Amino acid sequence: MLGNCIENVRKNVPLVHNITNYVTVNDVANILLACGGSPIMSAEPEDVEDITSICGGLNINIGTLTKSSIEGMFRAGRKANELNHPILLDPVGAGASALRTNTAVQLMEQLKLTVIRGNISEIKTLALGSGTTKGVDADVADVVTEETLDQAVQFVKQFAAKSGSIVAITGAIDLVSDGEKCYVIRNGRPEMGKITGTGCQLSGMMTAFLVANPDNHLEAAAAAVCTMGLAGEIGWSRMQEGDGNSTYRNRIIDAVYNMDVSTLDKGAKYEVR
Amino acid sequence: MLGNCIENVRKNVPLVHNITNYVTVNDVANILLACGGSPIMSAEPEDVEDITSICGGLNINIGTLTKSSIEGMFRAGRKANELNHPILLDPVGAGASALRTNTAVQLMEQLKLTVIRGNISEIKTLALGSGTTKGVDADVADVVTEETLDQAVQFVKQFAAKSGSIVAITGAIDLVSDGEKCYVIRNGRPEMGKITGTGCQLSGMMTAFLVANPDNHLEAAAAAVCTMGLAGEIGWSRMQEGDGNSTYRNRIIDAVYNMDVSTLDKGAKYEVR
Amino acid sequence: MLGNCIENVRKNVPLVHNITNYVTVNDVANILLACGGSPIMSAEPEDVEDITSICGGLNINIGTLTKSSIEGMFRAGRKANELNHPILLDPVGAGASALRTNTAVQLMEQLKLTVIRGNISEIKTLALGSGTTKGVDADVADVVTEETLDQAVQFVKQFAAKSGSIVAITGAIDLVSDGEKCYVIRNGRPEMGKITGTGCQLSGMMTAFLVANPDNHLEAAAAAVCTMGLAGEIGWSRMQEGDGNSTYRNRIIDAVYNMDVSTLDKGAKYEVR
């Protein structure tokens, strides 16, 4: 059951090294604390190897990459691979600029990534852009809906198999696959898209789930997606007249803070294909 | 009517490229989403041209400038000018350091800026500091009140005419002028000054209004000022005992999220001089 | 009485220059405004001297240090020393990486610091790491509890005397010493540890207290610690079912915003040893 995955986070208090964008970094730190993990941020190339060494996992988010932080991503990533720590890549904006696309593709090629998590457009960019994933058919619709679901499931399985990473595509319907199985998840609310950084928050939290569930990364990644989506539902149910996206942001993190095993087990809406 | 301007933002969902400070960047992103726009942040010189090319407008805020981000501002700005995208300059701290003053003045001289938005002291610094605006009488009081209003209106009109940009001075009374007309706006609350970044948020939001209202930049800028001030009034009306500036920040963004055409049209307090 | 210290902040509106991490910077700015101060952030080496010159004090936080910001810390620090401004050092993560430890130790050695504020582990790292403090017995427990209190008080007094700075160790029990006297403070709540940056916020606010109380830095530092802890208690008392760490963050800053002299005087729980 997915509930065990969050219980393991709360028991183990995994320390997560985040190289992440400055837009949403505070929310990433607070959601990591909310789920039971502990965050450290460091992007300076001369600092990252020491920091990643004392952590259990690494979350790389290219949202506001700089030349210096890119170097930090590779140095931290190589060290994390050496230490066999899980690494998550969030390729924010891949496809929107050459620097982002190339950085994400090179990170994918040079590092062993446990999970790649992004929206369908970012993931398609990676599937097309990389030599190692050549042959993946990325001619899939840009939104995952019930109509395009079969095709999207096939795409995510194929890309996961080729890349050797668990691939998580989040959107109206979320998909998490290791190449064999694919979790199809229907938690969440459309209003979450009106908050900056719910994807970044999920990536940070998912890294904690990976660290705390070393023997079951696929289920851990799916559990993190369900936790985020369910928190979005619970948070929304607490909204009052006049509340908007800023209050909603707080309520979602609050809902993660209060999430327990049985709430998650009862509220998670998924099927495995 | 100003209400049309926010309606156009909600219809067009303008993508805004922000090169902005790391202090208030999360609130800038959330208020852009709240008003109906969509934010992207990028300051790395090698990334900004691609990013600005896929956006509709550029918001340059020098609040925590670095040598690298300054280069990013100029490269993004030149590309935005090439593409005829509106550019807003928020000269945070101009007058407080040589680097800030010089950067703001050079941005003003080398780029075609659609709007310059700051407080009276920052705007006076720009009026004095720039060769192109030599001759503007910046001997105006440091606070815009009913007593100093006539003089301030004259100053803002003169500076707008000389600089070729719409100039928005925000404070107790807000002024927005294109050199001919001047909107005198009396929305807002003094407690907004106890929140970090209400000015930065306004600049981000105003850029979205400029993009979505290409044929009426002056009215769009004034509408953004009224939206922010009115949201400050609505947010304040929802404050409860024990609430303070952190909650107020959320309530203002929430009020923008819920702002509709008729609320803005009824609540906007302005005259045109 | 400690209440006078916050009254002086509200009267004098001290301008504080912060070189701080991008994770918690927004909350640092808002808590500085909440307590009656005014924040400026600047880390660019070419900007910091001008900025620190117009401020009353300097808050150096190494949480997300970069090579460039480290240079900024030293340049700002030397200028602040020249101008006799109080400087606070928050050695975030000292002990976690060589770069952080070395940077903190060098800042301590090359600058005259008014206050060093950190958790017990960071402070122990500084006590061990520095030549100037050689001989301090840092063999103290890693948590300050009633059981380890006597030993910890002795340690903080000894380190304060050797370093020439006021030393503030915050945790379950907080200690603030100038080498002679030691404030033992029992405000606060354990749930504050589930919010990112309550320590960073305290450092920012404490710097404002130092600036506004130039003749009584020890009492000012203790007053800031009591204010933060008491705000944590008041904020917690306003929590409702379903609230979590994100809302708690807002309520703490709100409680600082509403803190008055008599509330602080009545609520502060401390003894002097």
PDB file of C-alpha atoms in Angstrom, chain A residues 20 22 25-27 29-30 33-34 36 40-44 46-47 50-51 54 238 249-251 253-255 257-258, chain C residues 22-24 27 63-67 96-100 191 193-196 236 241-247 249-250:
ATOM      1  CA  THR A  20      16.648  23.942  -7.308  1.00  0.00           C
ATOM      2  CA  TYR A  22      15.026  30.312  -6.486  1.00  0.00           C
ATOM      3  CA  VAL A  25      12.708  26.941  -3.207  1.00  0.00           C
ATOM      4  CA  ASN A  26      11.010  28.008   0.015  1.00  0.00           C
ATOM      5  CA  ASP A  27       7.933  25.933  -0.743  1.00  0.00           C
ATOM      6  CA  ALA A  29      11.870  23.228   1.703  1.00  0.00           C
ATOM      7  CA  ASN A  30       8.593  23.510   3.589  1.00  0.00           C
ATOM      8  CA  LEU A  33       9.612  19.254   6.167  1.00  0.00           C
ATOM      9  CA  ALA A  34       5.849  18.723   5.938  1.00  0.00           C
ATOM     10  CA  GLY A  36       8.767  14.239   7.215  1.00  0.00           C
ATOM     11  CA  ILE A  40      19.430  21.195   2.358  1.00  0.00           C
ATOM     12  CA  MET A  41      20.015  23.551  -0.543  1.00  0.00           C
ATOM     13  CA  SER A  42      23.412  24.033  -2.140  1.00  0.00           C
ATOM     14  CA  ALA A  43      24.342  24.811  -5.749  1.00  0.00           C
ATOM     15  CA  GLU A  44      27.911  26.156  -5.458  1.00  0.00           C
ATOM     16  CA  GLU A  46      32.756  23.739  -4.451  1.00  0.00           C
ATOM     17  CA  ASP A  47      30.086  22.978  -1.858  1.00  0.00           C
ATOM     18  CA  ASP A  50      30.297  17.622   0.653  1.00  0.00           C
ATOM     19  CA  ILE A  51      26.615  18.419   1.010  1.00  0.00           C
ATOM     20  CA  ILE A  54      25.785  13.810   4.056  1.00  0.00           C
ATOM     21  CA  ARG A 238     -10.625  23.927   3.248  1.00  0.00           C
ATOM     22  CA  ARG A 249      -0.447  27.077  -1.617  1.00  0.00           C
ATOM     23  CA  ASN A 250      -0.370  27.144   2.186  1.00  0.00           C
ATOM     24  CA  ARG A 251      -3.266  24.740   2.524  1.00  0.00           C
ATOM     25  CA  ILE A 253       1.569  22.120   2.259  1.00  0.00           C
ATOM     26  CA  ASP A 254      -0.504  22.023   5.451  1.00  0.00           C
ATOM     27  CA  ALA A 255      -2.377  18.998   4.101  1.00  0.00           C
ATOM     28  CA  TYR A 257       1.926  18.037   7.009  1.00  0.00           C
ATOM     29  CA  ASN A 258      -1.230  16.359   8.299  1.00  0.00           C
TER      30      ASN A 258
ATOM     31  CA  TYR C  22      17.642  32.357  -1.232  1.00  0.00           C
ATOM     32  CA  VAL C  23      15.637  29.656   0.556  1.00  0.00           C
ATOM     33  CA  THR C  24      14.253  31.774   3.365  1.00  0.00           C
ATOM     34  CA  ASP C  27      10.476  35.353   5.271  1.00  0.00           C
ATOM     35  CA  GLY C  63      23.006  29.175   3.895  1.00  0.00           C
ATOM     36  CA  THR C  64      23.430  29.161   0.110  1.00  0.00           C
ATOM     37  CA  LEU C  65      26.845  30.703  -0.239  1.00  0.00           C
ATOM     38  CA  THR C  66      28.523  31.071  -3.641  1.00  0.00           C
ATOM     39  CA  LYS C  67      32.055  32.151  -4.464  1.00  0.00           C
ATOM     40  CA  ALA C  96      28.374  20.142   6.933  1.00  0.00           C
ATOM     41  CA  SER C  97      30.902  21.099   4.255  1.00  0.00           C
ATOM     42  CA  ALA C  98      34.481  22.312   4.167  1.00  0.00           C
ATOM     43  CA  LEU C  99      33.476  25.463   2.269  1.00  0.00           C
ATOM     44  CA  ARG C 100      30.889  26.416   4.861  1.00  0.00           C
ATOM     45  CA  GLU C 191       6.938  22.604  15.905  1.00  0.00           C
ATOM     46  CA  GLY C 193      11.609  23.170  13.662  1.00  0.00           C
ATOM     47  CA  LYS C 194       9.161  22.000  10.991  1.00  0.00           C
ATOM     48  CA  ILE C 195       9.269  25.416   9.295  1.00  0.00           C
ATOM     49  CA  THR C 196      12.212  26.224   7.083  1.00  0.00           C
ATOM     50  CA  TRP C 236       0.635  28.124  17.626  1.00  0.00           C
ATOM     51  CA  GLU C 241      -7.582  21.928  12.687  1.00  0.00           C
ATOM     52  CA  GLY C 242      -5.982  21.090   9.380  1.00  0.00           C
ATOM     53  CA  ASP C 243      -3.355  23.826   9.634  1.00  0.00           C
ATOM     54  CA  GLY C 244       0.274  22.807   9.223  1.00  0.00           C
ATOM     55  CA  ASN C 245       3.749  24.215   8.883  1.00  0.00           C
ATOM     56  CA  SER C 246       3.010  26.590   6.008  1.00  0.00           C
ATOM     57  CA  THR C 247       0.222  28.352   7.864  1.00  0.00           C
ATOM     58  CA  ARG C 249       5.034  30.189   9.255  1.00  0.00           C
ATOM     59  CA  ASN C 250       2.544  32.972   8.471  1.00  0.00           C
TER      60      ASN C 250
END
